[in-house]
Amino acid sequence: MTSSVDFFQVIEERRSVKAYDASHKMNKEDIVDLLEVTQKAPSSWNLQQWKFFVIDEQDQKDKLLSIAYGQKQVVESSVTIAILGDLEANKNAEIIYGEALAQGRISSEIKDRLVGQINGAYSNAQVARDEAFLNASLAGMQLMLAARAKGYDTCPMGGFNKQAFVEQFEIPSRYVPVMLVVVGKAAKPGYPSSRFSIDDVTVWNQF
Ligand SMILES: Cc1cc2nc3c(=O)[nH]c(=O)nc-3n(C[C@H](O)[C@H](O)[C@H](O)COP(=O)(O)O)c2cc1C
């Protein structure tokens, strides 16, 4: 489903919303629609180093409250989507490039070279972790913009106990929690926030 919304308005309107209408529910179809857009985010080698762990049942949401240090948006929003980074995304390489080969988009030499390059890179645990965080974060941003474009509000959250989260929800060791994104309908608007000027955050050509 596509609809026409102004991209720049979406950017301007996105706020980290903390207070949600707890009576608002999103059904599975709404959530899948959002994830379909999110899934189009770019990723290194197109390995899609993310997994979306969707928490929309009330008893599961309740378990999140103490893990997120009492931040109520995890229980009041419609759904929390935990963006997990995939530490073993090199395992996706055969699938992704096998498909590209089958569709005639690449040769078998190119496929083998890419898969070898990826497995080489992933033999370094720090690279695997950096890639997981980098790419999963892009998906997180895409999720927030997609949600806003569809009329929902969001809040990205890094303020949660990662170890407790992994234990509570039995997250397999292949995945690392990167951020939670709560999605729902605002009960109160997000707080205004400011940004540094472009001059403050930009260096042209040379430090
Ligand atoms: C990685 C990350 C972690 C964040 N963690 C939290 C959090 O735990 N709780 C919260 O209320 N907001 C959290 N925020 C929201 C920021 O406070 C917010 O993005 C920032 O103040 C700018 O406001 P805006 O998003 O409304 O423009 C987080 C944002 C990011 C990007």
PDB file of C-alpha atoms and ligand atoms in Angstrom:
ATOM      1  CA  MET A   1       0.000   0.000   0.000  1.00  0.00           C
ATOM      2  CA  THR A   2       1.415   3.403  -0.892  1.00  0.00           C
ATOM      3  CA  SER A   3       0.157   6.832  -0.033  1.00  0.00           C
ATOM      4  CA  SER A   4       1.462  10.235  -0.831  1.00  0.00           C
ATOM      5  CA  VAL A   5       2.964  12.147   2.078  1.00  0.00           C
ATOM      6  CA  ASP A   6       5.505  14.908   2.000  1.00  0.00           C
ATOM      7  CA  PHE A   7       8.914  13.524   2.938  1.00  0.00           C
ATOM      8  CA  PHE A   8      10.142  16.770   4.468  1.00  0.00           C
ATOM      9  CA  GLN A   9       6.998  17.111   6.548  1.00  0.00           C
ATOM     10  CA  VAL A  10       7.572  13.592   7.848  1.00  0.00           C
ATOM     11  CA  ILE A  11      11.101  14.544   8.873  1.00  0.00           C
ATOM     12  CA  GLU A  12       9.906  17.721  10.591  1.00  0.00           C
ATOM     13  CA  GLU A  13       7.046  16.007  12.386  1.00  0.00           C
ATOM     14  CA  ARG A  14       8.975  13.050  13.781  1.00  0.00           C
ATOM     15  CA  ARG A  15       9.566  13.528  17.494  1.00  0.00           C
ATOM     16  CA  SER A  16      10.577  11.128  20.195  1.00  0.00           C
ATOM     17  CA  VAL A  17       7.158  10.756  21.763  1.00  0.00           C
ATOM     18  CA  LYS A  18       7.070   9.554  25.359  1.00  0.00           C
ATOM     19  CA  ALA A  19       3.312   9.488  26.155  1.00  0.00           C
ATOM     20  CA  TYR A  20       1.005   7.194  24.189  1.00  0.00           C
ATOM     21  CA  ASP A  21      -2.678   6.426  23.906  1.00  0.00           C
ATOM     22  CA  ALA A  22      -2.654   3.015  25.591  1.00  0.00           C
ATOM     23  CA  SER A  23      -6.024   2.108  24.067  1.00  0.00           C
ATOM     24  CA  HIS A  24      -4.653   2.299  20.527  1.00  0.00           C
ATOM     25  CA  LYS A  25      -3.915  -1.088  19.024  1.00  0.00           C
ATOM     26  CA  MET A  26      -2.022  -1.934  15.880  1.00  0.00           C
ATOM     27  CA  ASN A  27      -2.922  -5.190  14.243  1.00  0.00           C
ATOM     28  CA  LYS A  28      -0.392  -7.537  12.750  1.00  0.00           C
ATOM     29  CA  GLU A  29      -1.064  -6.261   9.241  1.00  0.00           C
ATOM     30  CA  ASP A  30      -0.273  -2.653  10.253  1.00  0.00           C
ATOM     31  CA  ILE A  31       2.982  -3.775  11.830  1.00  0.00           C
ATOM     32  CA  VAL A  32       3.962  -5.905   8.853  1.00  0.00           C
ATOM     33  CA  ASP A  33       3.213  -2.945   6.541  1.00  0.00           C
ATOM     34  CA  LEU A  34       5.665  -0.857   8.540  1.00  0.00           C
ATOM     35  CA  LEU A  35       8.287  -3.567   8.491  1.00  0.00           C
ATOM     36  CA  GLU A  36       7.923  -3.955   4.720  1.00  0.00           C
ATOM     37  CA  VAL A  37       9.042  -0.338   4.340  1.00  0.00           C
ATOM     38  CA  THR A  38      11.738  -0.721   6.979  1.00  0.00           C
ATOM     39  CA  GLN A  39      13.070  -3.759   5.184  1.00  0.00           C
ATOM     40  CA  LYS A  40      14.004  -1.595   2.198  1.00  0.00           C
ATOM     41  CA  ALA A  41      16.814   0.066   4.197  1.00  0.00           C
ATOM     42  CA  PRO A  42      20.271  -0.292   2.667  1.00  0.00           C
ATOM     43  CA  SER A  43      22.861  -2.559   4.282  1.00  0.00           C
ATOM     44  CA  SER A  44      26.486  -3.515   3.823  1.00  0.00           C
ATOM     45  CA  TRP A  45      26.705  -6.180   1.128  1.00  0.00           C
ATOM     46  CA  ASN A  46      22.911  -6.237   1.319  1.00  0.00           C
ATOM     47  CA  LEU A  47      23.224  -8.682   4.188  1.00  0.00           C
ATOM     48  CA  GLN A  48      20.332  -7.079   6.083  1.00  0.00           C
ATOM     49  CA  GLN A  49      22.049  -7.373   9.441  1.00  0.00           C
ATOM     50  CA  TRP A  50      18.846  -6.950  11.462  1.00  0.00           C
ATOM     51  CA  LYS A  51      16.076  -8.925  13.060  1.00  0.00           C
ATOM     52  CA  PHE A  52      12.855  -7.324  14.232  1.00  0.00           C
ATOM     53  CA  PHE A  53      11.659  -8.679  17.550  1.00  0.00           C
ATOM     54  CA  VAL A  54       8.056  -7.527  17.834  1.00  0.00           C
ATOM     55  CA  ILE A  55       6.523  -7.195  21.292  1.00  0.00           C
ATOM     56  CA  ASP A  56       2.800  -6.468  21.032  1.00  0.00           C
ATOM     57  CA  GLU A  57       1.218  -8.726  23.657  1.00  0.00           C
ATOM     58  CA  GLN A  58       0.426  -6.959  26.905  1.00  0.00           C
ATOM     59  CA  ASP A  59       2.058  -9.518  29.192  1.00  0.00           C
ATOM     60  CA  GLN A  60       5.248  -9.366  27.132  1.00  0.00           C
ATOM     61  CA  LYS A  61       5.156  -5.538  27.112  1.00  0.00           C
ATOM     62  CA  ASP A  62       4.752  -5.535  30.882  1.00  0.00           C
ATOM     63  CA  LYS A  63       8.000  -7.476  31.203  1.00  0.00           C
ATOM     64  CA  LEU A  64       9.753  -4.661  29.360  1.00  0.00           C
ATOM     65  CA  LEU A  65       8.860  -1.973  31.875  1.00  0.00           C
ATOM     66  CA  SER A  66      11.527  -2.707  34.463  1.00  0.00           C
ATOM     67  CA  ILE A  67      14.042  -3.659  31.749  1.00  0.00           C
ATOM     68  CA  ALA A  68      13.544  -0.172  30.278  1.00  0.00           C
ATOM     69  CA  TYR A  69      14.051   1.369  33.723  1.00  0.00           C
ATOM     70  CA  GLY A  70      10.375   2.199  34.132  1.00  0.00           C
ATOM     71  CA  GLN A  71      10.029   4.192  30.909  1.00  0.00           C
ATOM     72  CA  LYS A  72       6.277   3.921  30.421  1.00  0.00           C
ATOM     73  CA  GLN A  73       6.275   4.214  26.653  1.00  0.00           C
ATOM     74  CA  VAL A  74       7.069   0.495  26.427  1.00  0.00           C
ATOM     75  CA  VAL A  75       3.723  -0.395  27.997  1.00  0.00           C
ATOM     76  CA  GLU A  76       1.589   2.481  26.718  1.00  0.00           C
ATOM     77  CA  SER A  77       2.616   2.429  23.060  1.00  0.00           C
ATOM     78  CA  SER A  78       0.953  -0.023  20.682  1.00  0.00           C
ATOM     79  CA  VAL A  79       4.053  -2.069  20.001  1.00  0.00           C
ATOM     80  CA  THR A  80       7.737  -2.175  20.809  1.00  0.00           C
ATOM     81  CA  ILE A  81       9.958  -3.326  17.996  1.00  0.00           C
ATOM     82  CA  ALA A  82      13.371  -4.351  19.232  1.00  0.00           C
ATOM     83  CA  ILE A  83      15.914  -3.848  16.486  1.00  0.00           C
ATOM     84  CA  LEU A  84      18.450  -6.627  16.870  1.00  0.00           C
ATOM     85  CA  GLY A  85      21.746  -6.664  15.026  1.00  0.00           C
ATOM     86  CA  ASP A  86      22.839  -9.905  13.393  1.00  0.00           C
ATOM     87  CA  LEU A  87      26.360 -10.857  14.450  1.00  0.00           C
ATOM     88  CA  GLU A  88      26.428 -13.731  11.959  1.00  0.00           C
ATOM     89  CA  ALA A  89      24.996 -11.957   8.946  1.00  0.00           C
ATOM     90  CA  ASN A  90      27.694 -13.523   6.776  1.00  0.00           C
ATOM     91  CA  LYS A  91      25.429 -16.578   6.884  1.00  0.00           C
ATOM     92  CA  ASN A  92      23.034 -14.579   4.697  1.00  0.00           C
ATOM     93  CA  ALA A  93      25.627 -14.162   1.965  1.00  0.00           C
ATOM     94  CA  GLU A  94      24.985 -17.530   0.299  1.00  0.00           C
ATOM     95  CA  ILE A  95      21.265 -16.813   0.189  1.00  0.00           C
ATOM     96  CA  ILE A  96      21.558 -13.244  -1.108  1.00  0.00           C
ATOM     97  CA  TYR A  97      24.227 -13.918  -3.693  1.00  0.00           C
ATOM     98  CA  GLY A  98      22.873 -17.349  -4.588  1.00  0.00           C
ATOM     99  CA  GLU A  99      19.652 -15.584  -5.551  1.00  0.00           C
ATOM    100  CA  ALA A 100      21.545 -12.936  -7.509  1.00  0.00           C
ATOM    101  CA  LEU A 101      23.360 -15.713  -9.361  1.00  0.00           C
ATOM    102  CA  ALA A 102      20.144 -17.629 -10.056  1.00  0.00           C
ATOM    103  CA  GLN A 103      18.590 -14.473 -11.466  1.00  0.00           C
ATOM    104  CA  GLY A 104      21.590 -13.878 -13.687  1.00  0.00           C
ATOM    105  CA  ARG A 105      22.538 -10.635 -11.970  1.00  0.00           C
ATOM    106  CA  ILE A 106      26.050 -11.809 -11.119  1.00  0.00           C
ATOM    107  CA  SER A 107      28.435 -14.500 -12.298  1.00  0.00           C
ATOM    108  CA  SER A 108      29.489 -17.420 -10.091  1.00  0.00           C
ATOM    109  CA  GLU A 109      33.007 -15.929  -9.913  1.00  0.00           C
ATOM    110  CA  ILE A 110      31.640 -12.679  -8.524  1.00  0.00           C
ATOM    111  CA  LYS A 111      29.419 -14.573  -6.105  1.00  0.00           C
ATOM    112  CA  ASP A 112      32.319 -16.647  -4.781  1.00  0.00           C
ATOM    113  CA  ARG A 113      34.503 -13.588  -4.474  1.00  0.00           C
ATOM    114  CA  LEU A 114      31.859 -11.673  -2.529  1.00  0.00           C
ATOM    115  CA  VAL A 115      31.012 -14.564  -0.224  1.00  0.00           C
ATOM    116  CA  GLY A 116      34.730 -15.081   0.461  1.00  0.00           C
ATOM    117  CA  GLN A 117      35.202 -11.371   1.161  1.00  0.00           C
ATOM    118  CA  ILE A 118      32.227 -11.325   3.526  1.00  0.00           C
ATOM    119  CA  ASN A 119      33.285 -14.432   5.435  1.00  0.00           C
ATOM    120  CA  GLY A 120      36.779 -12.956   5.729  1.00  0.00           C
ATOM    121  CA  ALA A 121      35.427  -9.719   7.171  1.00  0.00           C
ATOM    122  CA  TYR A 122      33.137 -11.541   9.578  1.00  0.00           C
ATOM    123  CA  SER A 123      35.997 -13.627  10.968  1.00  0.00           C
ATOM    124  CA  ASN A 124      36.774 -10.452  12.943  1.00  0.00           C
ATOM    125  CA  ALA A 125      34.248 -10.227  15.806  1.00  0.00           C
ATOM    126  CA  GLN A 126      34.640  -6.462  16.082  1.00  0.00           C
ATOM    127  CA  VAL A 127      33.751  -6.040  12.411  1.00  0.00           C
ATOM    128  CA  ALA A 128      30.722  -8.281  12.851  1.00  0.00           C
ATOM    129  CA  ARG A 129      29.562  -6.209  15.824  1.00  0.00           C
ATOM    130  CA  ASP A 130      30.190  -2.870  14.092  1.00  0.00           C
ATOM    131  CA  GLU A 131      28.276  -4.079  11.055  1.00  0.00           C
ATOM    132  CA  ALA A 132      25.399  -5.270  13.227  1.00  0.00           C
ATOM    133  CA  PHE A 133      25.047  -1.903  14.963  1.00  0.00           C
ATOM    134  CA  LEU A 134      25.631   0.182  11.852  1.00  0.00           C
ATOM    135  CA  ASN A 135      23.116  -1.578   9.663  1.00  0.00           C
ATOM    136  CA  ALA A 136      20.473  -2.288  12.283  1.00  0.00           C
ATOM    137  CA  SER A 137      20.541   1.416  13.165  1.00  0.00           C
ATOM    138  CA  LEU A 138      19.735   2.317   9.578  1.00  0.00           C
ATOM    139  CA  ALA A 139      16.751   0.001   9.756  1.00  0.00           C
ATOM    140  CA  GLY A 140      15.719   1.653  13.031  1.00  0.00           C
ATOM    141  CA  MET A 141      15.749   5.085  11.433  1.00  0.00           C
ATOM    142  CA  GLN A 142      13.823   3.848   8.433  1.00  0.00           C
ATOM    143  CA  LEU A 143      11.230   2.322  10.765  1.00  0.00           C
ATOM    144  CA  MET A 144      10.719   5.629  12.565  1.00  0.00           C
ATOM    145  CA  LEU A 145      10.277   7.594   9.353  1.00  0.00           C
ATOM    146  CA  ALA A 146       7.970   4.978   7.857  1.00  0.00           C
ATOM    147  CA  ALA A 147       5.880   5.022  11.020  1.00  0.00           C
ATOM    148  CA  ARG A 148       5.588   8.816  10.969  1.00  0.00           C
ATOM    149  CA  ALA A 149       4.648   8.735   7.283  1.00  0.00           C
ATOM    150  CA  LYS A 150       1.847   6.333   8.198  1.00  0.00           C
ATOM    151  CA  GLY A 151       0.621   8.610  10.988  1.00  0.00           C
ATOM    152  CA  TYR A 152       2.228   6.875  13.973  1.00  0.00           C
ATOM    153  CA  ASP A 153       4.569   8.240  16.570  1.00  0.00           C
ATOM    154  CA  THR A 154       7.758   6.603  17.776  1.00  0.00           C
ATOM    155  CA  CYS A 155      10.547   6.787  20.278  1.00  0.00           C
ATOM    156  CA  PRO A 156      13.941   5.174  19.802  1.00  0.00           C
ATOM    157  CA  MET A 157      15.263   3.790  23.067  1.00  0.00           C
ATOM    158  CA  GLY A 158      18.740   2.845  24.104  1.00  0.00           C
ATOM    159  CA  GLY A 159      17.870   3.188  27.760  1.00  0.00           C
ATOM    160  CA  PHE A 160      17.229  -0.411  28.672  1.00  0.00           C
ATOM    161  CA  ASN A 161      19.170  -3.169  30.348  1.00  0.00           C
ATOM    162  CA  LYS A 162      20.524  -5.142  27.397  1.00  0.00           C
ATOM    163  CA  GLN A 163      21.571  -8.154  29.435  1.00  0.00           C
ATOM    164  CA  ALA A 164      18.212  -8.380  31.174  1.00  0.00           C
ATOM    165  CA  PHE A 165      16.457  -7.981  27.828  1.00  0.00           C
ATOM    166  CA  VAL A 166      18.420 -10.842  26.286  1.00  0.00           C
ATOM    167  CA  GLU A 167      17.711 -13.088  29.264  1.00  0.00           C
ATOM    168  CA  GLN A 168      14.023 -12.225  29.603  1.00  0.00           C
ATOM    169  CA  PHE A 169      13.201 -12.752  25.934  1.00  0.00           C
ATOM    170  CA  GLU A 170      15.724 -15.549  25.347  1.00  0.00           C
ATOM    171  CA  ILE A 171      17.390 -13.728  22.462  1.00  0.00           C
ATOM    172  CA  PRO A 172      19.726 -16.170  20.678  1.00  0.00           C
ATOM    173  CA  SER A 173      23.440 -15.302  20.908  1.00  0.00           C
ATOM    174  CA  ARG A 174      23.501 -14.630  17.183  1.00  0.00           C
ATOM    175  CA  TYR A 175      21.670 -11.342  17.834  1.00  0.00           C
ATOM    176  CA  VAL A 176      22.564  -8.235  19.793  1.00  0.00           C
ATOM    177  CA  PRO A 177      19.945  -5.708  20.925  1.00  0.00           C
ATOM    178  CA  VAL A 178      20.657  -2.377  19.234  1.00  0.00           C
ATOM    179  CA  MET A 179      17.631  -0.275  20.132  1.00  0.00           C
ATOM    180  CA  LEU A 180      13.973  -0.473  20.973  1.00  0.00           C
ATOM    181  CA  VAL A 181      11.559   1.521  18.856  1.00  0.00           C
ATOM    182  CA  VAL A 182       8.140   2.028  20.383  1.00  0.00           C
ATOM    183  CA  VAL A 183       5.329   2.798  17.946  1.00  0.00           C
ATOM    184  CA  GLY A 184       1.839   4.093  18.630  1.00  0.00           C
ATOM    185  CA  LYS A 185      -0.388   7.147  18.797  1.00  0.00           C
ATOM    186  CA  ALA A 186       0.799  10.085  20.851  1.00  0.00           C
ATOM    187  CA  ALA A 187      -1.227  11.040  23.912  1.00  0.00           C
ATOM    188  CA  LYS A 188       0.994  14.098  24.294  1.00  0.00           C
ATOM    189  CA  PRO A 189       3.291  15.604  21.669  1.00  0.00           C
ATOM    190  CA  GLY A 190       7.020  14.976  21.928  1.00  0.00           C
ATOM    191  CA  TYR A 191       9.145  17.625  23.560  1.00  0.00           C
ATOM    192  CA  PRO A 192      10.674  20.210  21.262  1.00  0.00           C
ATOM    193  CA  SER A 193      14.364  19.597  20.687  1.00  0.00           C
ATOM    194  CA  SER A 194      17.085  21.685  19.134  1.00  0.00           C
ATOM    195  CA  ARG A 195      19.955  20.865  16.860  1.00  0.00           C
ATOM    196  CA  PHE A 196      23.442  22.254  16.381  1.00  0.00           C
ATOM    197  CA  SER A 197      23.841  24.462  13.342  1.00  0.00           C
ATOM    198  CA  ILE A 198      25.204  22.968  10.154  1.00  0.00           C
ATOM    199  CA  ASP A 199      28.365  24.993  10.765  1.00  0.00           C
ATOM    200  CA  ASP A 200      28.779  23.263  14.107  1.00  0.00           C
ATOM    201  CA  VAL A 201      28.483  19.760  12.698  1.00  0.00           C
ATOM    202  CA  THR A 202      30.147  20.130   9.317  1.00  0.00           C
ATOM    203  CA  VAL A 203      33.769  20.189   8.231  1.00  0.00           C
ATOM    204  CA  TRP A 204      34.493  20.846   4.597  1.00  0.00           C
ATOM    205  CA  ASN A 205      37.345  18.999   2.977  1.00  0.00           C
ATOM    206  CA  GLN A 206      39.868  19.172   5.817  1.00  0.00           C
ATOM    207  CA  PHE A 207      39.883  19.181   9.613  1.00  0.00           C
TER     208      PHE A 207
HETATM  209  C1  LIG B   1      20.023   5.643  20.133  1.00  0.00           C
HETATM  210  C2  LIG B   1      18.986   6.454  20.854  1.00  0.00           C
HETATM  211  C3  LIG B   1      18.618   6.117  22.134  1.00  0.00           C
HETATM  212  C4  LIG B   1      17.605   6.825  22.780  1.00  0.00           C
HETATM  213  N1  LIG B   1      17.167   6.383  23.992  1.00  0.00           N
HETATM  214  C5  LIG B   1      16.085   6.972  24.553  1.00  0.00           C
HETATM  215  C6  LIG B   1      15.501   6.434  25.725  1.00  0.00           C
HETATM  216  O1  LIG B   1      15.933   5.427  26.272  1.00  0.00           O
HETATM  217  N2  LIG B   1      14.399   7.050  26.229  1.00  0.00           N
HETATM  218  C7  LIG B   1      13.862   8.148  25.650  1.00  0.00           C
HETATM  219  O2  LIG B   1      12.858   8.658  26.149  1.00  0.00           O
HETATM  220  N3  LIG B   1      14.392   8.698  24.524  1.00  0.00           N
HETATM  221  C8  LIG B   1      15.475   8.126  23.958  1.00  0.00           C
HETATM  222  N4  LIG B   1      15.998   8.633  22.792  1.00  0.00           N
HETATM  223  C9  LIG B   1      15.383   9.811  22.177  1.00  0.00           C
HETATM  224  C10 LIG B   1      16.291  11.054  22.224  1.00  0.00           C
HETATM  225  O3  LIG B   1      16.290  11.591  23.498  1.00  0.00           O
HETATM  226  C11 LIG B   1      15.777  12.053  21.155  1.00  0.00           C
HETATM  227  O4  LIG B   1      15.921  11.479  19.881  1.00  0.00           O
HETATM  228  C12 LIG B   1      16.527  13.383  21.165  1.00  0.00           C
HETATM  229  O5  LIG B   1      16.357  14.041  22.392  1.00  0.00           O
HETATM  230  C13 LIG B   1      16.049  14.310  20.045  1.00  0.00           C
HETATM  231  O6  LIG B   1      14.645  14.500  20.102  1.00  0.00           O
HETATM  232  P1  LIG B   1      13.692  14.125  18.902  1.00  0.00           P
HETATM  233  O7  LIG B   1      13.908  12.674  18.586  1.00  0.00           O
HETATM  234  O8  LIG B   1      12.304  14.389  19.424  1.00  0.00           O
HETATM  235  O9  LIG B   1      14.033  14.997  17.749  1.00  0.00           O
HETATM  236  C14 LIG B   1      17.014   7.952  22.146  1.00  0.00           C
HETATM  237  C15 LIG B   1      17.430   8.300  20.859  1.00  0.00           C
HETATM  238  C16 LIG B   1      18.374   7.566  20.221  1.00  0.00           C
HETATM  239  C17 LIG B   1      18.729   7.934  18.806  1.00  0.00           C
END
